[in-house]
Coordinates of C-alpha atoms in Angstrom, one line a residue:
Chain X
V1 CA 14.6 -6.1 34.0
D2 CA 14.2 -3.3 36.6
V3 CA 12.4 -0.3 34.7
L4 CA 14.6 2.9 35.2
L5 CA 12.2 5.0 33.0
A6 CA 9.2 4.5 30.7
G7 CA 7.4 6.4 28.2
I8 CA 3.8 7.0 27.4
C9 CA 3.1 6.2 23.7
N10 CA -0.2 7.0 21.5
T11 CA -0.7 3.2 21.6
D12 CA -1.0 3.0 25.3
L13 CA -3.7 5.9 25.1
E14 CA -5.4 3.9 22.4
L15 CA -5.3 0.7 24.4
A16 CA -6.9 2.3 27.3
R17 CA -9.7 3.3 24.9
G18 CA -10.2 -0.1 23.7
Y19 CA -8.3 -0.2 20.5
Y20 CA -7.1 -3.9 21.1
P21 CA -8.4 -6.1 23.7
Y22 CA -5.6 -6.3 26.0
A23 CA -5.7 -6.7 29.7
G24 CA -2.6 -6.4 31.6
V25 CA 0.2 -4.1 32.7
P26 CA 0.6 -1.4 29.8
G27 CA 3.7 0.2 28.6
H28 CA 6.3 -0.8 26.0
E29 CA 8.8 2.0 25.9
F30 CA 11.3 1.6 28.6
V31 CA 15.1 1.7 29.7
G32 CA 16.0 -0.6 32.5
R33 CA 18.8 -2.7 34.2
V34 CA 18.9 -6.5 34.0
A35 CA 18.0 -7.8 37.4
S36 CA 18.4 -11.4 36.9
S37 CA 19.5 -13.3 33.8
P38 CA 19.8 -17.0 34.4
T39 CA 20.8 -18.1 30.9
D40 CA 23.6 -15.6 30.8
P41 CA 24.4 -14.0 33.9
A42 CA 26.9 -11.5 32.1
W43 CA 23.8 -9.5 31.3
E44 CA 22.9 -8.9 35.1
G45 CA 23.5 -5.2 35.9
R46 CA 23.5 -4.0 32.3
R47 CA 21.4 -1.2 31.3
V48 CA 19.2 -2.2 28.5
V49 CA 16.4 -1.4 26.2
G50 CA 14.2 -4.0 24.8
E51 CA 12.5 -4.9 21.5
I52 CA 8.8 -5.5 22.4
N53 CA 7.9 -8.5 20.2
A54 CA 8.8 -11.8 22.1
A55 CA 9.1 -14.3 19.0
C56 CA 8.7 -18.2 19.2
G57 CA 11.5 -18.7 16.8
A58 CA 9.8 -21.7 15.2
C59 CA 6.9 -20.5 13.2
E60 CA 6.8 -19.6 9.4
A61 CA 7.2 -15.8 10.2
C62 CA 10.3 -16.4 12.4
R63 CA 11.9 -18.9 10.1
A64 CA 11.5 -16.3 7.4
R65 CA 13.1 -13.8 9.6
R66 CA 10.1 -11.8 10.2
S67 CA 10.1 -12.3 13.9
T68 CA 8.4 -9.1 14.7
H69 CA 5.6 -10.9 13.0
C70 CA 5.7 -14.0 14.9
E71 CA 2.3 -16.0 14.8
R72 CA 2.7 -16.8 18.6
R73 CA 4.4 -13.6 19.7
T74 CA 3.7 -11.8 22.8
V75 CA 4.1 -8.0 22.7
L76 CA 5.3 -6.2 25.9
G77 CA 2.4 -4.0 27.3
I78 CA 0.4 -4.7 24.3
K79 CA -0.3 -8.6 23.8
A80 CA -0.1 -11.3 26.5
R81 CA 3.0 -9.8 28.1
D82 CA 2.9 -7.5 31.0
G83 CA 4.4 -4.1 30.1
C84 CA 7.0 -1.6 31.4
F85 CA 4.7 0.5 33.6
A86 CA 5.9 -1.4 36.5
E87 CA 8.7 -2.0 38.8
A88 CA 10.1 -4.7 36.5
L89 CA 9.3 -6.7 33.5
L90 CA 10.4 -9.8 31.8
L91 CA 11.9 -10.3 28.1
P92 CA 13.9 -12.9 26.3
L93 CA 17.5 -12.0 26.3
A94 CA 17.3 -11.9 22.5
N95 CA 15.2 -8.9 22.8
L96 CA 17.6 -6.7 24.7
H97 CA 20.2 -4.2 23.6
A98 CA 22.9 -2.6 25.9
V99 CA 22.6 1.0 26.1
P100 CA 25.9 2.9 25.7
D101 CA 27.3 4.6 28.8
S102 CA 27.0 8.0 27.1
L103 CA 23.3 7.8 26.7
A104 CA 21.2 9.4 29.4
D105 CA 18.1 7.2 30.6
E106 CA 15.9 10.2 29.2
Q107 CA 17.6 9.5 25.8
A108 CA 17.6 5.8 25.9
V109 CA 13.9 5.5 26.8
F110 CA 13.3 6.9 23.2
A111 CA 14.9 4.0 21.7
E112 CA 11.7 2.0 20.9
P113 CA 9.7 4.9 19.2
T114 CA 12.9 6.0 17.4
A115 CA 13.3 2.6 16.0
A116 CA 9.8 2.9 14.9
A117 CA 10.3 6.1 13.3
L118 CA 13.4 4.6 11.5
Q119 CA 11.1 1.5 10.2
V120 CA 9.8 4.1 7.7
Q121 CA 13.4 4.2 6.0
E122 CA 13.8 0.4 6.3
Q123 CA 10.7 0.1 4.1
V124 CA 11.1 2.9 1.6
G125 CA 14.2 4.5 0.3
V126 CA 14.5 8.2 1.3
A127 CA 17.1 10.0 -1.0
P128 CA 18.3 13.6 -0.8
G129 CA 15.9 16.0 -2.5
M130 CA 13.0 13.7 -2.3
R131 CA 9.6 15.3 -1.5
V132 CA 8.4 14.1 1.9
A133 CA 5.5 15.1 4.1
V134 CA 5.0 13.8 7.7
V135 CA 1.3 14.4 8.7
G136 CA 1.0 14.8 12.6
A137 CA 3.5 16.2 14.8
G138 CA 2.7 14.3 18.0
K139 CA 4.8 11.9 19.8
L140 CA 5.7 9.6 16.8
G141 CA 5.4 12.3 14.1
Q142 CA 8.1 14.3 15.8
L143 CA 10.6 11.3 15.8
V144 CA 9.6 10.4 12.2
A145 CA 10.4 14.1 11.3
R146 CA 13.5 14.3 13.2
T147 CA 14.8 10.9 11.7
L148 CA 13.6 11.9 8.0
A149 CA 15.5 15.2 8.6
L150 CA 18.8 13.6 8.6
T151 CA 18.2 12.2 5.1
G152 CA 18.5 15.3 3.2
C153 CA 15.1 14.9 1.9
D154 CA 12.8 17.9 1.0
L155 CA 10.6 17.5 4.3
L156 CA 7.3 19.1 5.2
V157 CA 5.7 18.5 8.7
V158 CA 2.0 19.2 8.6
G159 CA 0.3 19.3 12.1
R160 CA -2.8 20.8 14.1
S161 CA -1.1 23.2 16.4
R162 CA 1.7 25.6 15.8
R163 CA 2.9 24.8 19.3
S164 CA 3.8 21.2 18.1
L165 CA 5.2 22.4 14.8
D166 CA 7.6 24.8 16.7
R167 CA 9.2 22.0 18.5
L168 CA 10.9 21.4 15.1
A169 CA 12.4 24.8 14.9
G170 CA 15.8 24.9 13.7
L171 CA 15.8 21.6 11.9
P172 CA 16.2 21.4 8.1
L173 CA 12.4 21.1 7.2
Q174 CA 9.2 23.2 6.5
T175 CA 6.1 23.2 8.6
A176 CA 2.4 23.7 8.0
L177 CA -0.7 23.9 9.8
V178 CA -3.3 21.5 8.4
T179 CA -5.7 24.5 8.0
E180 CA -3.2 26.2 5.6
P181 CA -3.9 26.0 1.7
G182 CA -2.9 22.5 0.3
P183 CA 0.8 22.2 -0.1
S184 CA 2.2 20.6 -3.3
K185 CA 2.2 16.8 -3.6
A186 CA 5.0 14.6 -2.1
D187 CA 6.7 11.6 -3.2
L188 CA 6.4 10.1 0.2
V189 CA 4.0 10.9 2.8
V190 CA 4.0 9.4 6.5
E191 CA 0.9 9.4 8.3
C192 CA 1.5 9.8 12.0
T193 CA -1.6 11.7 13.3
G194 CA -2.9 8.7 15.4
V195 CA -6.4 9.4 14.5
P196 CA -8.7 7.9 11.6
E197 CA -9.2 11.4 10.0
G198 CA -5.4 11.6 9.3
F199 CA -5.5 9.2 6.5
L200 CA -7.8 11.4 4.3
L201 CA -5.3 14.4 4.5
A202 CA -2.3 12.4 4.1
R203 CA -3.8 10.5 1.1
S204 CA -4.4 13.9 -0.5
L205 CA -0.8 14.9 -0.3
V206 CA 0.6 11.7 -2.1
R207 CA 1.5 12.4 -5.7
P208 CA 0.6 9.6 -8.4
R209 CA 2.7 6.6 -8.1
G210 CA 3.9 7.8 -4.7
T211 CA 4.1 6.1 -1.4
L212 CA 1.9 6.6 1.8
V213 CA 3.4 5.0 4.8
L214 CA 0.9 4.5 7.8
K215 CA 2.2 4.6 11.4
S216 CA -1.0 5.2 13.3
T217 CA -2.9 2.5 15.2
H218 CA -6.3 3.3 16.6
R219 CA -9.7 2.0 16.8
G220 CA -12.3 1.5 14.0
E221 CA -12.3 1.4 10.3
T222 CA -11.8 4.3 7.8
R223 CA -13.8 4.8 4.5
V224 CA -11.2 4.5 1.8
N225 CA -11.7 5.2 -1.9
L226 CA -9.7 2.2 -2.9
S227 CA -10.4 3.1 -6.7
S228 CA -8.3 6.4 -6.4
L229 CA -5.4 4.4 -5.1
V230 CA -5.6 2.0 -8.2
V231 CA -6.0 5.2 -10.7
D232 CA -3.2 7.1 -9.0
E233 CA -1.3 3.9 -8.4
V234 CA -0.3 4.8 -5.0
T235 CA 1.4 2.4 -2.7
V236 CA 0.4 2.2 0.9
V237 CA 2.7 0.8 3.3
G238 CA 1.9 -0.4 6.9
S239 CA 4.9 0.4 9.2
R240 CA 5.3 -0.7 12.9
C241 CA 8.4 -1.7 14.9
G242 CA 12.0 -0.8 13.6
P243 CA 15.7 -1.4 14.3
F244 CA 16.9 -0.7 17.6
P245 CA 20.6 -0.9 17.0
K246 CA 20.2 2.1 14.4
A247 CA 18.0 3.9 16.9
L248 CA 20.5 3.6 19.6
A249 CA 23.4 4.6 17.4
L250 CA 21.6 7.8 16.3
L251 CA 20.7 8.7 19.9
A252 CA 24.2 7.9 21.1
R253 CA 25.5 10.5 18.3
N254 CA 22.9 13.1 19.6
A255 CA 21.8 13.0 16.0
V256 CA 18.1 13.0 17.1
D257 CA 17.1 15.5 19.9
T258 CA 14.8 14.1 22.5
G259 CA 15.1 16.5 25.3
S260 CA 12.7 18.9 23.6
L261 CA 10.2 16.3 23.5
V262 CA 9.8 15.4 27.2
D263 CA 6.8 17.4 28.6
A264 CA 6.4 15.9 31.9
R265 CA 7.7 13.2 34.3
Y266 CA 5.7 11.5 36.9
P267 CA 6.4 8.8 39.7
L268 CA 4.8 5.4 38.6
A269 CA 2.5 5.8 41.6
N270 CA 0.9 8.6 39.8
A271 CA 0.4 6.9 36.5
L272 CA -3.2 7.8 36.1
D273 CA -2.3 11.4 36.3
A274 CA 0.6 10.8 33.8
F275 CA -2.1 9.2 31.4
A276 CA -4.3 12.1 31.8
H277 CA -1.6 14.5 30.9
A278 CA -0.5 12.4 27.9
A279 CA -3.9 12.6 26.5
R280 CA -4.1 16.4 26.5
P281 CA -3.9 17.9 23.1
G282 CA -0.3 19.1 22.2
T283 CA 1.4 17.0 24.8
L284 CA 4.3 15.2 23.6
K285 CA 6.4 12.5 25.7
V286 CA 5.3 11.9 29.4
L287 CA 7.8 9.8 31.3
L288 CA 7.2 7.3 34.3
R289 CA 9.7 6.6 36.7
P290 CA 9.3 3.5 39.2
S291 CA 11.7 4.7 41.8
P292 CA 12.1 8.4 41.6
D293 CA 14.7 8.3 44.4
D294 CA 17.2 6.2 42.3
S295 CA 17.8 8.8 39.9
Chain W
V1 CA -7.8 4.9 -36.4
D2 CA -10.5 2.6 -37.9
V3 CA -11.4 0.2 -35.3
L4 CA -11.4 -3.3 -36.2
L5 CA -12.3 -4.9 -33.0
A6 CA -12.9 -3.9 -29.5
G7 CA -13.5 -5.4 -26.1
I8 CA -15.8 -4.5 -23.3
C9 CA -14.2 -4.3 -19.9
N10 CA -15.5 -4.0 -16.4
T11 CA -14.5 -0.4 -16.2
D12 CA -16.9 0.4 -19.1
L13 CA -19.7 -1.4 -17.2
E14 CA -18.7 0.7 -13.9
L15 CA -18.7 3.9 -16.1
A16 CA -22.1 3.1 -17.2
R17 CA -23.1 2.7 -13.4
G18 CA -21.5 6.3 -12.8
Y19 CA -18.1 5.3 -11.4
Y20 CA -16.7 8.2 -12.9
P21 CA -18.4 11.3 -14.6
Y22 CA -17.4 10.4 -18.1
A23 CA -19.9 11.5 -21.0
G24 CA -18.7 10.5 -24.5
V25 CA -18.1 7.4 -26.5
P26 CA -16.8 4.5 -24.2
G27 CA -14.3 1.8 -25.0
H28 CA -10.7 1.5 -24.6
E29 CA -9.6 -2.1 -25.7
F30 CA -9.2 -2.1 -29.4
V31 CA -7.2 -3.2 -32.4
G32 CA -7.5 -0.9 -35.7
R33 CA -5.9 0.2 -38.6
V34 CA -4.4 3.6 -39.1
A35 CA -6.6 5.6 -41.4
S36 CA -4.8 8.8 -41.6
S37 CA -1.5 9.9 -39.9
P38 CA -0.7 13.4 -41.1
T39 CA 2.5 13.7 -39.0
D40 CA 4.1 10.5 -40.2
P41 CA 2.2 9.0 -43.3
A42 CA 4.2 5.7 -42.9
W43 CA 1.9 4.7 -40.2
E44 CA -1.2 4.6 -42.7
G45 CA -2.8 1.3 -43.3
R46 CA -0.7 -0.2 -40.2
R47 CA -2.7 -2.7 -37.8
V48 CA -2.2 -1.1 -34.3
V49 CA -3.1 -1.3 -30.6
G50 CA -3.0 1.9 -28.5
E51 CA -2.1 3.0 -25.1
I52 CA -5.2 4.8 -23.6
N53 CA -3.5 7.8 -21.8
A54 CA -2.8 10.7 -24.0
A55 CA -0.3 12.8 -22.2
C56 CA 0.8 16.4 -22.5
G57 CA 4.5 15.8 -22.3
A58 CA 5.2 18.9 -20.2
C59 CA 3.8 18.5 -16.9
E60 CA 5.6 17.3 -13.9
A61 CA 4.2 13.7 -14.2
C62 CA 5.4 13.6 -18.0
R63 CA 8.7 15.0 -17.3
A64 CA 9.3 12.3 -14.5
R65 CA 8.4 9.7 -17.1
R66 CA 5.1 9.0 -15.3
S67 CA 3.0 9.8 -18.6
T68 CA 0.3 7.6 -17.6
H69 CA -0.1 9.9 -14.8
C70 CA -0.1 13.1 -16.9
E71 CA -1.9 15.8 -15.0
R72 CA -3.7 17.0 -18.1
R73 CA -4.2 13.5 -19.7
T74 CA -7.1 12.5 -21.7
V75 CA -7.7 8.7 -21.5
L76 CA -9.4 7.0 -24.4
G77 CA -13.2 6.2 -23.6
I78 CA -12.6 7.4 -19.9
K79 CA -11.8 10.9 -19.7
A80 CA -12.2 13.7 -22.3
R81 CA -11.5 11.6 -25.4
D82 CA -14.0 9.5 -27.3
G83 CA -13.4 5.8 -27.2
C84 CA -13.3 2.8 -29.3
F85 CA -16.8 1.6 -29.3
A86 CA -17.1 3.5 -32.6
E87 CA -16.1 3.2 -36.3
A88 CA -12.9 5.1 -35.5
L89 CA -10.9 6.9 -32.9
L90 CA -8.1 9.4 -32.5
L91 CA -5.0 8.8 -30.5
P92 CA -1.6 10.4 -30.7
L93 CA 1.1 8.5 -32.7
A94 CA 3.0 7.9 -29.5
N95 CA 0.5 5.9 -28.1
L96 CA 0.2 3.4 -31.0
H97 CA 2.0 0.0 -31.2
A98 CA 2.2 -2.0 -34.6
V99 CA 0.6 -5.3 -34.3
P100 CA 2.8 -8.4 -35.5
D101 CA 1.2 -9.8 -38.5
S102 CA 1.0 -13.4 -36.7
L103 CA -1.5 -12.0 -34.1
A104 CA -5.0 -12.3 -35.0
D105 CA -7.4 -9.4 -34.4
E106 CA -9.1 -11.5 -31.7
Q107 CA -5.7 -11.9 -30.0
A108 CA -4.2 -8.3 -30.3
V109 CA -7.6 -6.8 -28.9
F110 CA -6.3 -8.3 -25.6
A111 CA -3.2 -6.0 -25.7
E112 CA -4.7 -3.4 -23.4
P113 CA -6.0 -5.6 -20.6
T114 CA -2.8 -7.9 -20.9
A115 CA -0.6 -5.1 -20.4
A116 CA -2.9 -3.9 -17.4
A117 CA -2.4 -7.5 -16.2
L118 CA 1.4 -7.3 -16.4
Q119 CA 1.5 -4.1 -14.7
V120 CA 1.4 -6.2 -11.6
Q121 CA 4.9 -7.5 -12.3
E122 CA 6.1 -4.1 -13.2
Q123 CA 5.5 -2.9 -9.5
V124 CA 5.9 -6.1 -7.6
G125 CA 8.7 -8.6 -8.1
V126 CA 7.3 -12.0 -8.6
A127 CA 9.7 -15.0 -8.3
P128 CA 9.3 -18.8 -8.8
G129 CA 7.8 -20.4 -5.7
M130 CA 6.5 -17.2 -4.3
R131 CA 3.0 -17.6 -3.0
V132 CA 0.5 -15.5 -5.0
A133 CA -3.2 -15.4 -4.9
V134 CA -5.5 -13.8 -7.5
V135 CA -8.9 -13.0 -6.1
G136 CA -11.3 -12.7 -9.0
A137 CA -11.6 -14.9 -12.0
G138 CA -13.3 -12.4 -14.3
K139 CA -12.2 -10.6 -17.3
L140 CA -9.0 -9.0 -15.7
G141 CA -8.3 -11.6 -13.1
Q142 CA -8.2 -14.4 -15.8
L143 CA -5.4 -12.4 -17.5
V144 CA -3.5 -11.6 -14.3
A145 CA -3.7 -15.2 -13.5
R146 CA -2.5 -16.2 -17.0
T147 CA 0.5 -13.8 -16.8
L148 CA 1.4 -14.7 -13.4
A149 CA 1.3 -18.4 -14.2
L150 CA 4.3 -17.8 -16.5
T151 CA 6.5 -16.7 -13.7
G152 CA 6.6 -20.0 -11.7
C153 CA 5.0 -18.8 -8.8
D154 CA 2.9 -21.0 -6.5
L155 CA -0.5 -19.5 -7.7
L156 CA -3.9 -19.8 -6.3
V157 CA -6.9 -18.3 -8.2
V158 CA -9.9 -17.6 -5.9
G159 CA -13.4 -17.0 -7.7
R160 CA -17.0 -17.0 -7.1
S161 CA -17.9 -19.6 -9.9
R162 CA -16.7 -22.8 -10.6
R163 CA -17.3 -22.2 -14.3
S164 CA -14.9 -19.2 -14.5
L165 CA -12.3 -21.1 -12.5
D166 CA -12.8 -23.9 -15.0
R167 CA -11.5 -21.7 -17.7
L168 CA -8.0 -21.8 -16.2
A169 CA -7.9 -25.6 -16.4
G170 CA -4.5 -26.9 -17.8
L171 CA -2.6 -24.0 -16.4
P172 CA 0.1 -24.3 -13.5
L173 CA -2.2 -23.0 -10.9
Q174 CA -4.6 -24.0 -8.3
T175 CA -8.1 -22.7 -8.1
A176 CA -10.6 -22.3 -5.0
L177 CA -14.2 -21.1 -4.7
V178 CA -14.6 -18.0 -2.3
T179 CA -16.8 -20.1 -0.2
E180 CA -14.2 -22.9 0.4
P181 CA -12.3 -23.0 3.8
G182 CA -9.5 -20.2 4.0
P183 CA -6.4 -21.1 2.0
S184 CA -3.2 -20.4 3.5
K185 CA -1.9 -16.7 3.4
A186 CA 0.1 -15.7 0.3
D187 CA 3.3 -13.4 -0.1
L188 CA 1.2 -11.4 -2.8
V189 CA -2.5 -11.1 -3.3
V190 CA -3.9 -9.5 -6.3
E191 CA -7.4 -8.1 -6.1
C192 CA -9.4 -8.4 -9.3
T193 CA -12.9 -8.8 -8.4
G194 CA -14.3 -5.5 -9.5
V195 CA -16.5 -5.0 -6.5
P196 CA -15.8 -3.2 -3.1
E197 CA -16.4 -6.7 -1.2
G198 CA -13.3 -8.2 -2.9
F199 CA -10.9 -6.2 -0.8
L200 CA -11.9 -7.8 2.4
L201 CA -11.3 -11.3 1.0
A202 CA -8.0 -10.2 -0.7
R203 CA -6.8 -8.5 2.6
S204 CA -7.4 -11.6 4.6
L205 CA -5.2 -13.7 2.4
V206 CA -2.2 -11.4 2.7
R207 CA 0.5 -12.7 5.2
P208 CA 2.3 -10.1 7.4
R209 CA 4.8 -7.9 5.2
G210 CA 3.1 -9.3 2.3
T211 CA 1.6 -7.2 -0.8
L212 CA -1.7 -6.6 -1.9
V213 CA -2.2 -5.3 -5.4
L214 CA -5.4 -3.5 -6.2
K215 CA -6.6 -3.7 -9.9
S216 CA -10.5 -2.9 -9.2
T217 CA -12.0 0.4 -10.1
H218 CA -15.5 0.7 -8.9
R219 CA -17.9 3.4 -7.5
G220 CA -17.9 4.4 -3.8
E221 CA -15.7 3.8 -0.7
T222 CA -14.7 0.7 1.3
R223 CA -14.3 0.4 4.9
V224 CA -10.8 -0.5 5.7
N225 CA -9.1 -1.4 9.1
L226 CA -5.9 0.7 8.6
S227 CA -4.5 -0.2 12.0
S228 CA -4.4 -3.8 10.8
L229 CA -2.3 -2.7 7.8
V230 CA 0.0 -1.0 10.3
V231 CA 0.3 -4.0 12.6
D232 CA 0.8 -6.5 10.0
E233 CA 3.2 -4.1 7.9
V234 CA 1.2 -4.8 4.7
T235 CA 1.9 -3.0 1.5
V236 CA -1.2 -2.1 -0.7
V237 CA -0.2 -1.2 -4.1
G238 CA -2.7 0.4 -6.8
S239 CA -2.2 -0.8 -10.3
R240 CA -3.6 0.5 -13.5
C241 CA -2.2 0.4 -17.1
G242 CA 0.7 -1.5 -18.1
P243 CA 3.4 -2.1 -20.8
F244 CA 2.1 -2.7 -24.3
P245 CA 5.4 -4.0 -25.7
K246 CA 5.5 -6.9 -23.2
A247 CA 1.7 -7.6 -23.8
L248 CA 2.3 -7.9 -27.5
A249 CA 5.5 -10.1 -27.1
L250 CA 3.5 -12.4 -25.0
L251 CA 0.6 -12.7 -27.0
A252 CA 2.6 -13.0 -30.2
R253 CA 4.3 -16.0 -28.6
N254 CA 0.8 -17.6 -27.6
A255 CA 2.1 -17.5 -24.1
V256 CA -1.2 -16.2 -22.9
D257 CA -4.3 -18.0 -24.3
T258 CA -7.1 -15.6 -25.0
G259 CA -9.4 -17.7 -27.2
S260 CA -10.8 -19.2 -24.2
L261 CA -11.7 -15.7 -22.8
V262 CA -14.1 -14.7 -25.7
D263 CA -17.8 -15.2 -24.7
A264 CA -19.4 -13.4 -27.4
R265 CA -19.2 -11.3 -30.6
Y266 CA -21.6 -8.3 -31.5
P267 CA -21.7 -6.0 -34.1
L268 CA -21.3 -2.4 -33.0
A269 CA -24.9 -1.6 -33.9
N270 CA -25.8 -4.1 -31.0
A271 CA -23.7 -2.6 -28.6
L272 CA -26.5 -2.3 -25.9
D273 CA -27.1 -6.1 -26.1
A274 CA -23.3 -6.6 -26.0
F275 CA -23.1 -4.5 -22.7
A276 CA -26.1 -6.4 -21.1
H277 CA -24.4 -9.7 -22.0
A278 CA -20.9 -8.4 -20.6
A279 CA -22.8 -7.5 -17.3
R280 CA -24.2 -11.0 -16.8
P281 CA -22.5 -12.9 -14.0
G282 CA -19.7 -15.4 -15.4
T283 CA -19.3 -13.5 -18.6
L284 CA -15.8 -12.8 -19.6
K285 CA -14.9 -11.0 -22.8
V286 CA -17.5 -9.5 -25.2
L287 CA -16.3 -8.3 -28.5
L288 CA -17.7 -5.6 -30.6
R289 CA -17.1 -5.4 -34.4
P290 CA -17.9 -2.0 -36.1
S291 CA -17.8 -3.5 -39.5
P292 CA -18.7 -7.3 -39.4
D293 CA -18.4 -7.7 -43.1
D294 CA -14.7 -6.8 -43.2
S295 CA -13.7 -9.7 -41.2

């Protein structure tokens, strides 16, 4: 797949900091065009996005239809498979999804993180009126908030900077700074801060018998009062990759605004500058374009 | 309620070690006889067990039918309510359940921990063939294992001592010492060790997208790799008090053997000796009888 556009995710920054011992080309958010498809040439020339977990199809997890948890998986830009911060990448056909013509590259590049955001709703039923809090208004928190806002839930987004929270203006949700007095407890809290400290705040916002969804991956361990989870009967749900078809459907309907999330565009040759930019506090999506002249 | 018989739980031992700042009469597992019931004298003389959370009936949790999480609750022998290691105790009528005549005191005294064991199945659906591991074969682990064994699941109990595991002989389950080579991963793991170290072993046994139920309450915090919960999309469920009617029904049908769990009986006057006995490794249930001559 020739890469048309790629996005920098917090996981890429964490990988660079040593969160996971990966050595190879990073990057897992992309939109591209199929350059070669020997198995099924009909795919050649199609604009695609791709699921990042390449599964074996034979292990216990694959046979149980949990292919994103394949025991022998490679993961684009994360585990034993070179990623999309490159001119081209390789993925199995099974991982590809054709991009509707109506979707611009700058929208389609959000398919992977939008799918990850939608995974919350795959794992936990969200209903109108349910009190939901999203902790963290960064790259992923924005998409989690924007997808949850579609459900009619009673949504609060808690963030560290007013500037990030202001990007959510106009959406049916409330915002609060982490420094503001504690809001009331929520039925569902989604932790999207990307830092270990986010857990404690998120935990404090969950009501007894409530659910805490964890989306952050970062290095190291966190001190957790497990007994308080027992006493309050809290459910903690780890959440990773999500449903691409639903993400593409929402993006194609312009139901999730992504334009306001793009903070910068860099040519691939300046990827190090792009990484430095993406790591600056308050920065949301930074995009990389391998061939700026093609656009 | 005049106490006929009371049981010592690991939480009682942890309270004595300072797990929670409670000062008062401890004890929350009991069978007794109603001595006085001004509101409804029909209860007087009835043999009863009692739910330990006394709820206000008015707060948000109570109105949402989560009365075990009442924001103003007192908890028998744990929080602002003297417990059952005494001649008598006070509970609201709403907390009492009449004990069937067929049930001996030494069975009925297990109603509270059996209900706590059954709470696992209230929170997580357990089906025949499901791979379930119970970590910890102590006081609560035994009851969790014995109630899970009724479901037809594929059950493994992992414990620190062969002696405790041998108490499960004859039941439809496998046992393994913690020191034995790692067993295969389970769909559901229930952590019942009562010690912080139990979490790590229990976590290691959960398959991706599996569920880890926590039953242990103890002092202090545990270092947890939260990112691994995200990557493996594990669900962690805190689990506390459970359904008394179901517990009584199972006990009345002799579906859960409790006789093999009783290791010692002490008169209440020797409660300190009883506590010391209960704290010895490998000891299961130690019972306290306020009035030995009544039996």
